[in-house]
PDB file of C-alpha atoms and ligand atoms in Angstrom:
ATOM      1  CA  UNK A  57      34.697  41.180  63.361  1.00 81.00           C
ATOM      2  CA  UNK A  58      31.699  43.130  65.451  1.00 92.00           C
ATOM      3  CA  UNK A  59      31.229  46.664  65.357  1.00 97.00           C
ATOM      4  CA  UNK A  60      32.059  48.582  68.399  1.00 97.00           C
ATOM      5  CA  UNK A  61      27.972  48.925  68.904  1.00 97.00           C
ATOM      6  CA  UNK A  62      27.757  44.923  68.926  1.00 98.00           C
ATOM      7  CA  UNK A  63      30.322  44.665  70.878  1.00 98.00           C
ATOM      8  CA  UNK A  64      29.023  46.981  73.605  1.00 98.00           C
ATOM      9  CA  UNK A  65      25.722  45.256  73.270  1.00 98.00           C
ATOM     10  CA  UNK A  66      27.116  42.029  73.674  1.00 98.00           C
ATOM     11  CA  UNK A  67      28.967  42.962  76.695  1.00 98.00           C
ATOM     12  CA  UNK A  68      26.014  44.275  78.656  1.00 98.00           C
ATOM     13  CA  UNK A  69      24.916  41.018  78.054  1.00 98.00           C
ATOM     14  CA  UNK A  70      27.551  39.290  79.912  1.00 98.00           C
ATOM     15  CA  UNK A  71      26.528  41.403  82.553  1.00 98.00           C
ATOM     16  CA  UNK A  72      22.567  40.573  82.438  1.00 98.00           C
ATOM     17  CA  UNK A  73      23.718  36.586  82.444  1.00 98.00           C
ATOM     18  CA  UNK A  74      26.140  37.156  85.523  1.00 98.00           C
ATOM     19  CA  UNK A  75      23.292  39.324  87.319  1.00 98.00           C
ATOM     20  CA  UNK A  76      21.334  36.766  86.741  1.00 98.00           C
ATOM     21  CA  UNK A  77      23.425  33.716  88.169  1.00 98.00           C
ATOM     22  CA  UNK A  78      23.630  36.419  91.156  1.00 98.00           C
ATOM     23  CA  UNK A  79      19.989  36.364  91.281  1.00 98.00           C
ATOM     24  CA  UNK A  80      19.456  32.974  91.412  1.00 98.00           C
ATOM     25  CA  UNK A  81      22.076  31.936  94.105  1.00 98.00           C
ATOM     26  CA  UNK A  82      19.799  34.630  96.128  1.00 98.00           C
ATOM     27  CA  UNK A  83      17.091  32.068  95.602  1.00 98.00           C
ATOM     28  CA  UNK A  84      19.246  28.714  96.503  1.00 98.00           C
ATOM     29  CA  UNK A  85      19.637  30.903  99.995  1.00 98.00           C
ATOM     30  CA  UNK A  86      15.877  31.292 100.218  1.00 98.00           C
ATOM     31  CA  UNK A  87      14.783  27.939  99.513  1.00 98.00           C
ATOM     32  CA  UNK A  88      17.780  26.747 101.418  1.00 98.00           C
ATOM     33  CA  UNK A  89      16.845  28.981 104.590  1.00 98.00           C
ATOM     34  CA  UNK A  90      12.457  27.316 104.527  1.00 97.00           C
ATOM     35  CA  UNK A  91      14.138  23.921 104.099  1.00 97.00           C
ATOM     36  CA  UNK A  92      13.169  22.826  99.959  1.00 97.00           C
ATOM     37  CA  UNK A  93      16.060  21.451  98.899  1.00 98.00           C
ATOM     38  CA  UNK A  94      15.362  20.076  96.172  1.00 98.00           C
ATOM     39  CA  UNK A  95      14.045  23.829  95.089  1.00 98.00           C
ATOM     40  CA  UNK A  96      17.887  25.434  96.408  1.00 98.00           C
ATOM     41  CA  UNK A  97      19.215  23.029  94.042  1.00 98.00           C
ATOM     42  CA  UNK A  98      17.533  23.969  91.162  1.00 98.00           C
ATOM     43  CA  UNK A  99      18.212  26.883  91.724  1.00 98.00           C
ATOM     44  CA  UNK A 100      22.066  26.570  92.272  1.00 98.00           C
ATOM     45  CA  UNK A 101      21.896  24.526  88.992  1.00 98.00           C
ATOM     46  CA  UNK A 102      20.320  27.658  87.689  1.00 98.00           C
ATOM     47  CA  UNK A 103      22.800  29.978  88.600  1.00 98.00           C
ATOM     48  CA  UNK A 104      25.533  27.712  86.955  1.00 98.00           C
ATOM     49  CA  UNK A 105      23.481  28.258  83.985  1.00 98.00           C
ATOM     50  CA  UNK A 106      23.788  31.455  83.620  1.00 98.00           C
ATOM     51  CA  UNK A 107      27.039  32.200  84.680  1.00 98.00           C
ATOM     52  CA  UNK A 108      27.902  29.368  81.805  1.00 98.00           C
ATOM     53  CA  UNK A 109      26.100  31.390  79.499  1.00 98.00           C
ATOM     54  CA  UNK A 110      28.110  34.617  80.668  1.00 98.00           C
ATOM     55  CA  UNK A 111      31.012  32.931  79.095  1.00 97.00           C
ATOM     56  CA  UNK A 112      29.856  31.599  76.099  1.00 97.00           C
ATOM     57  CA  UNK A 113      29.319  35.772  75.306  1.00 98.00           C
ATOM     58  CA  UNK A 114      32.847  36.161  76.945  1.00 97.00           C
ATOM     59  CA  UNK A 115      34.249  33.812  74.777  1.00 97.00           C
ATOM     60  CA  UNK A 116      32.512  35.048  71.277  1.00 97.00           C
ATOM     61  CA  UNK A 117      33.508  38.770  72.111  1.00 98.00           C
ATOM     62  CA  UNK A 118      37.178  37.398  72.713  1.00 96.00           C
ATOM     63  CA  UNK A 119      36.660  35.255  69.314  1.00 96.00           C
ATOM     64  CA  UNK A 120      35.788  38.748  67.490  1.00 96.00           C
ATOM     65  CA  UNK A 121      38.850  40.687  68.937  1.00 92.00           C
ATOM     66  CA  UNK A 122      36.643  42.598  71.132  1.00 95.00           C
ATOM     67  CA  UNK A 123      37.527  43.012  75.085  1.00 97.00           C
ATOM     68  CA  UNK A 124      35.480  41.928  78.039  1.00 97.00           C
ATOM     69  CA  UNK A 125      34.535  44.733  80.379  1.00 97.00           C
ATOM     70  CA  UNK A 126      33.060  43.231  83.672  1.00 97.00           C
ATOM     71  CA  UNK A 127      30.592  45.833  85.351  1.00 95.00           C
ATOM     72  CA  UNK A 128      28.833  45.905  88.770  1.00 97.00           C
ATOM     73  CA  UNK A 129      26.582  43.737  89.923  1.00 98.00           C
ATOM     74  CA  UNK A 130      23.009  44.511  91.651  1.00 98.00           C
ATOM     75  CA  UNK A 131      22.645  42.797  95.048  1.00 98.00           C
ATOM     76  CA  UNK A 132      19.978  40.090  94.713  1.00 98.00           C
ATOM     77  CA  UNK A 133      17.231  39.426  96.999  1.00 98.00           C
ATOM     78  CA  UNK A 134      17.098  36.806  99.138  1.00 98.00           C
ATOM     79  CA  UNK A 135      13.889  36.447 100.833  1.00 98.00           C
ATOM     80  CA  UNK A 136      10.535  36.068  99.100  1.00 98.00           C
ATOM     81  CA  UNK A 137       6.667  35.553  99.879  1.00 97.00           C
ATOM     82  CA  UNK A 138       6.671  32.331  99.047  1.00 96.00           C
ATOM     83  CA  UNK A 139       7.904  29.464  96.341  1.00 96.00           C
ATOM     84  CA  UNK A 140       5.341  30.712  94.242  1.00 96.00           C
ATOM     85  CA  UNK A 141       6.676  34.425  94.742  1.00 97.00           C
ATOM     86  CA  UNK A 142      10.147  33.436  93.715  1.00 98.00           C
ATOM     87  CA  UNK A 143       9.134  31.179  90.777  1.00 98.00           C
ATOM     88  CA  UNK A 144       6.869  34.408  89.261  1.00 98.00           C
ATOM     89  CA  UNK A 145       9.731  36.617  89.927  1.00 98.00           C
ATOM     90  CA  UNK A 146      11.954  34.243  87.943  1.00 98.00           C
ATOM     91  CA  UNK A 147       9.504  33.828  85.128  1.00 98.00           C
ATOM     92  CA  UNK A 148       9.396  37.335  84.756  1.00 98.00           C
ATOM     93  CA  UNK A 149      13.075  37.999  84.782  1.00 98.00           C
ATOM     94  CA  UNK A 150      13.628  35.590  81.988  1.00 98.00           C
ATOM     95  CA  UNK A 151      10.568  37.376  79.755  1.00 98.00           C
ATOM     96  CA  UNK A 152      13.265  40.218  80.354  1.00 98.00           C
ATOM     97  CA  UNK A 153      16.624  38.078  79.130  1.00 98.00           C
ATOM     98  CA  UNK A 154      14.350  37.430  75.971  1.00 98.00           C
ATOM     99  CA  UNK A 155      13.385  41.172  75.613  1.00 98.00           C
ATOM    100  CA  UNK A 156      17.316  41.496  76.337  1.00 98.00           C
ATOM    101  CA  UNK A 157      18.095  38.766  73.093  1.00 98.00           C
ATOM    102  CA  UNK A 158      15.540  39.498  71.440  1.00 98.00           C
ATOM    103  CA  UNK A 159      17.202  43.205  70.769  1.00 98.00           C
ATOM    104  CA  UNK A 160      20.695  41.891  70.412  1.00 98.00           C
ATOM    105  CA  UNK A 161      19.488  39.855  67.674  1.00 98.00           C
ATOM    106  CA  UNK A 162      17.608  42.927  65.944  1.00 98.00           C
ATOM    107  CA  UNK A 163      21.062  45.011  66.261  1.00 98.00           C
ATOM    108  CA  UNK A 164      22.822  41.508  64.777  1.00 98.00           C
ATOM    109  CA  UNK A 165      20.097  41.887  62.000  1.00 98.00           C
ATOM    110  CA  UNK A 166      20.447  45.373  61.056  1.00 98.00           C
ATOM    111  CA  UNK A 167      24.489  45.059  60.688  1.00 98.00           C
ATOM    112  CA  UNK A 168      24.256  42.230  58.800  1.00 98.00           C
ATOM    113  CA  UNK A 169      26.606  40.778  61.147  1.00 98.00           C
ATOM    114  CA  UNK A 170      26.091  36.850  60.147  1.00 98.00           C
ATOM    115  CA  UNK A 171      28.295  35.431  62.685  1.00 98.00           C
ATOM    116  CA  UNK A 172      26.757  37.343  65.374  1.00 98.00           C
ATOM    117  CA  UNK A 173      23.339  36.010  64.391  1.00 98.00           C
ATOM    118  CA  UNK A 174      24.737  32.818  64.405  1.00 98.00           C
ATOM    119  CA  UNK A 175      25.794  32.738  68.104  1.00 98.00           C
ATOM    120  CA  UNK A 176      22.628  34.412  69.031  1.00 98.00           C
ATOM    121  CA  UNK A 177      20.497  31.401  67.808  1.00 98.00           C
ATOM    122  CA  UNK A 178      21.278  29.162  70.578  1.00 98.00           C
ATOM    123  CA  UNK A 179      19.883  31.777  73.131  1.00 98.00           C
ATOM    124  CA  UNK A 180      17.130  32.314  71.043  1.00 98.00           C
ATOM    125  CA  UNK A 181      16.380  28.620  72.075  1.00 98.00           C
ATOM    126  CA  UNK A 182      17.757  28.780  75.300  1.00 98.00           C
ATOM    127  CA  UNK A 183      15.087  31.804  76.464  1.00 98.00           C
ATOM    128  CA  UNK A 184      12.312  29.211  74.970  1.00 98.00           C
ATOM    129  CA  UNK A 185      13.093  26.445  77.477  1.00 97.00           C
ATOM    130  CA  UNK A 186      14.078  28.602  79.834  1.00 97.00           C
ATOM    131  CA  UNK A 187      10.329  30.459  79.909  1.00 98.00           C
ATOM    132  CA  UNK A 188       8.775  26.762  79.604  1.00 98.00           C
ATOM    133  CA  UNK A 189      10.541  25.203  82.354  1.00 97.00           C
ATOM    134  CA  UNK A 190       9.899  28.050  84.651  1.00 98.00           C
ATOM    135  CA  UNK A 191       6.204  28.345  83.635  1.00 98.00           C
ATOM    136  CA  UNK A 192       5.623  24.441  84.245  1.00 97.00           C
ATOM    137  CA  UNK A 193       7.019  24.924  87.622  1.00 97.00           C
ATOM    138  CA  UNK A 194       4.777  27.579  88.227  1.00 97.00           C
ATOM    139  CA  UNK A 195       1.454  25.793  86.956  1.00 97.00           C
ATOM    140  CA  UNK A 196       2.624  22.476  89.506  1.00 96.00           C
ATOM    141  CA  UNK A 197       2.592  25.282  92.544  1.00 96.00           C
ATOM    142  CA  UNK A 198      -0.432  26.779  91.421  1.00 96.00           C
ATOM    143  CA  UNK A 199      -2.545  23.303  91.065  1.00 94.00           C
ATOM    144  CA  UNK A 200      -1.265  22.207  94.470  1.00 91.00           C
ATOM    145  CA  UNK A 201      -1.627  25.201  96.041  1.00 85.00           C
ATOM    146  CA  UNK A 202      -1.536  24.640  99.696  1.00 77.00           C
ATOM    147  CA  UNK A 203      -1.063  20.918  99.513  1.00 91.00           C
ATOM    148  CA  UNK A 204       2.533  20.612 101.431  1.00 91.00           C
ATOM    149  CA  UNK A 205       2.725  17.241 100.105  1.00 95.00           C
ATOM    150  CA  UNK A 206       2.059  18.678  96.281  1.00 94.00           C
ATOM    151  CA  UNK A 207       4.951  21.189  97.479  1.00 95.00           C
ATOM    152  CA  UNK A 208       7.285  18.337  98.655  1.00 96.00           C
ATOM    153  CA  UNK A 209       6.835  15.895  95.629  1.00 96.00           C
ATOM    154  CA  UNK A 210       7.850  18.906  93.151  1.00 97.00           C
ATOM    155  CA  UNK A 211      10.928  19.833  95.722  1.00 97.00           C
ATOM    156  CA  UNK A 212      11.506  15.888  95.231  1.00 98.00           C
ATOM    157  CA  UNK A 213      11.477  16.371  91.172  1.00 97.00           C
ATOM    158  CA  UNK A 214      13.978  19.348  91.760  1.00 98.00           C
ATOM    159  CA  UNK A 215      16.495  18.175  94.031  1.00 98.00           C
ATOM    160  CA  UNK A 216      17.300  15.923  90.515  1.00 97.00           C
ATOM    161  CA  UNK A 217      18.708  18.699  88.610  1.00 96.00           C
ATOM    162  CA  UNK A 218      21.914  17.979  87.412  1.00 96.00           C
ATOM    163  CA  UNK A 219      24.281  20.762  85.650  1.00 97.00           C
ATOM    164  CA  UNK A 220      25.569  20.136  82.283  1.00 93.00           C
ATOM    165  CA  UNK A 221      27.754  22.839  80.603  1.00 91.00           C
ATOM    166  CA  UNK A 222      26.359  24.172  77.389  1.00 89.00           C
ATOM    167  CA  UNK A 223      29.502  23.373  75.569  1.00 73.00           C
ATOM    168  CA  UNK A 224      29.318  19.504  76.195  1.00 63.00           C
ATOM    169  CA  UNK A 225      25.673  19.535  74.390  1.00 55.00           C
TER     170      UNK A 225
HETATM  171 FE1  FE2 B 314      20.918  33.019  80.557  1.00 92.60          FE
HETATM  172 FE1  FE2 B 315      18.153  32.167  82.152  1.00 92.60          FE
END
């Protein structure tokens, strides 16, 4: 059982990982509007992602006899400077899901609430691939820099995301 704090905590969380899947499809349109993709489908990968992870917290509050309250969603942008643009602004929104993890875990910590630290440690892992893979995507763009065929080989590498729910791992 989580406290009523955890619990609240949790479910803002459900909302960060839904906002985020929101995000993302903003990003499929993008790339999908310039033509990469191989970029729009990472990206709609991506947003499956997230919207998985929105219910593994759905399904631990339910597990803990707490109650999912679904809250608005922010409209997501869907036009950016550039690949590079929307690659940095992705990086930087999941330094903020850590931050956003990160203190869940701390609350988790301070109740002594064992089972709630247990869940926690697969997103602790998650947020670490999650920065890498977005960071590596990043330093390709940035070594090719205006080389459209750089840009068109990593678009190639993309298109070959496939998504795989978190549960079947
Ligand atoms: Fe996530
Ligand atoms: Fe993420």
């Amino acid at each position: 059982m989580a406290s009523t704090k955890m619990l609240e905590a949790l479910n803002k969380q459900v909302q960060r990982e839904f906002q985020s899947s929101y995000i993302y499809i903003g990003m499929e349109s993008y790339f999908s509007e310039i033509g990469l993709d191989g970029f729009a489908n990472f990206f709609h990968v991506q947003s499956l992602e997230e919207r998985d992870h929105a219910y593994r917290l759905f399904n631990y509050i339910n597990s803990v006899s707490g109650k999912v309250e679904l809250e608005t969603l922010e409209k997501p942008k869907c036009d950016y400077k550039s690949p590079l643009d929307a690659l940095e602004v992705t990086l930087n929104h999941e330094k903020f899901i850590t931050k956003s993890i990160n203190e869940l875990m701390d609350l988790a910590v301070l109740e002594k609430d064992h089972a709630s630290i247990s869940f926690l440690n697969w997103f602790v892992d998650e947020q670490v691939e999650e920065e890498e893979s977005m960071d590596k995507i990043i330093k390709k763009l940035k070594l090719f820099k205006d080389d459209p065929r750089g840009l068109y080989m990593i678009d190639t590498e993309l298109a070959n995301r496939v998504f795989t729910p978190s549960t079947a791992e």
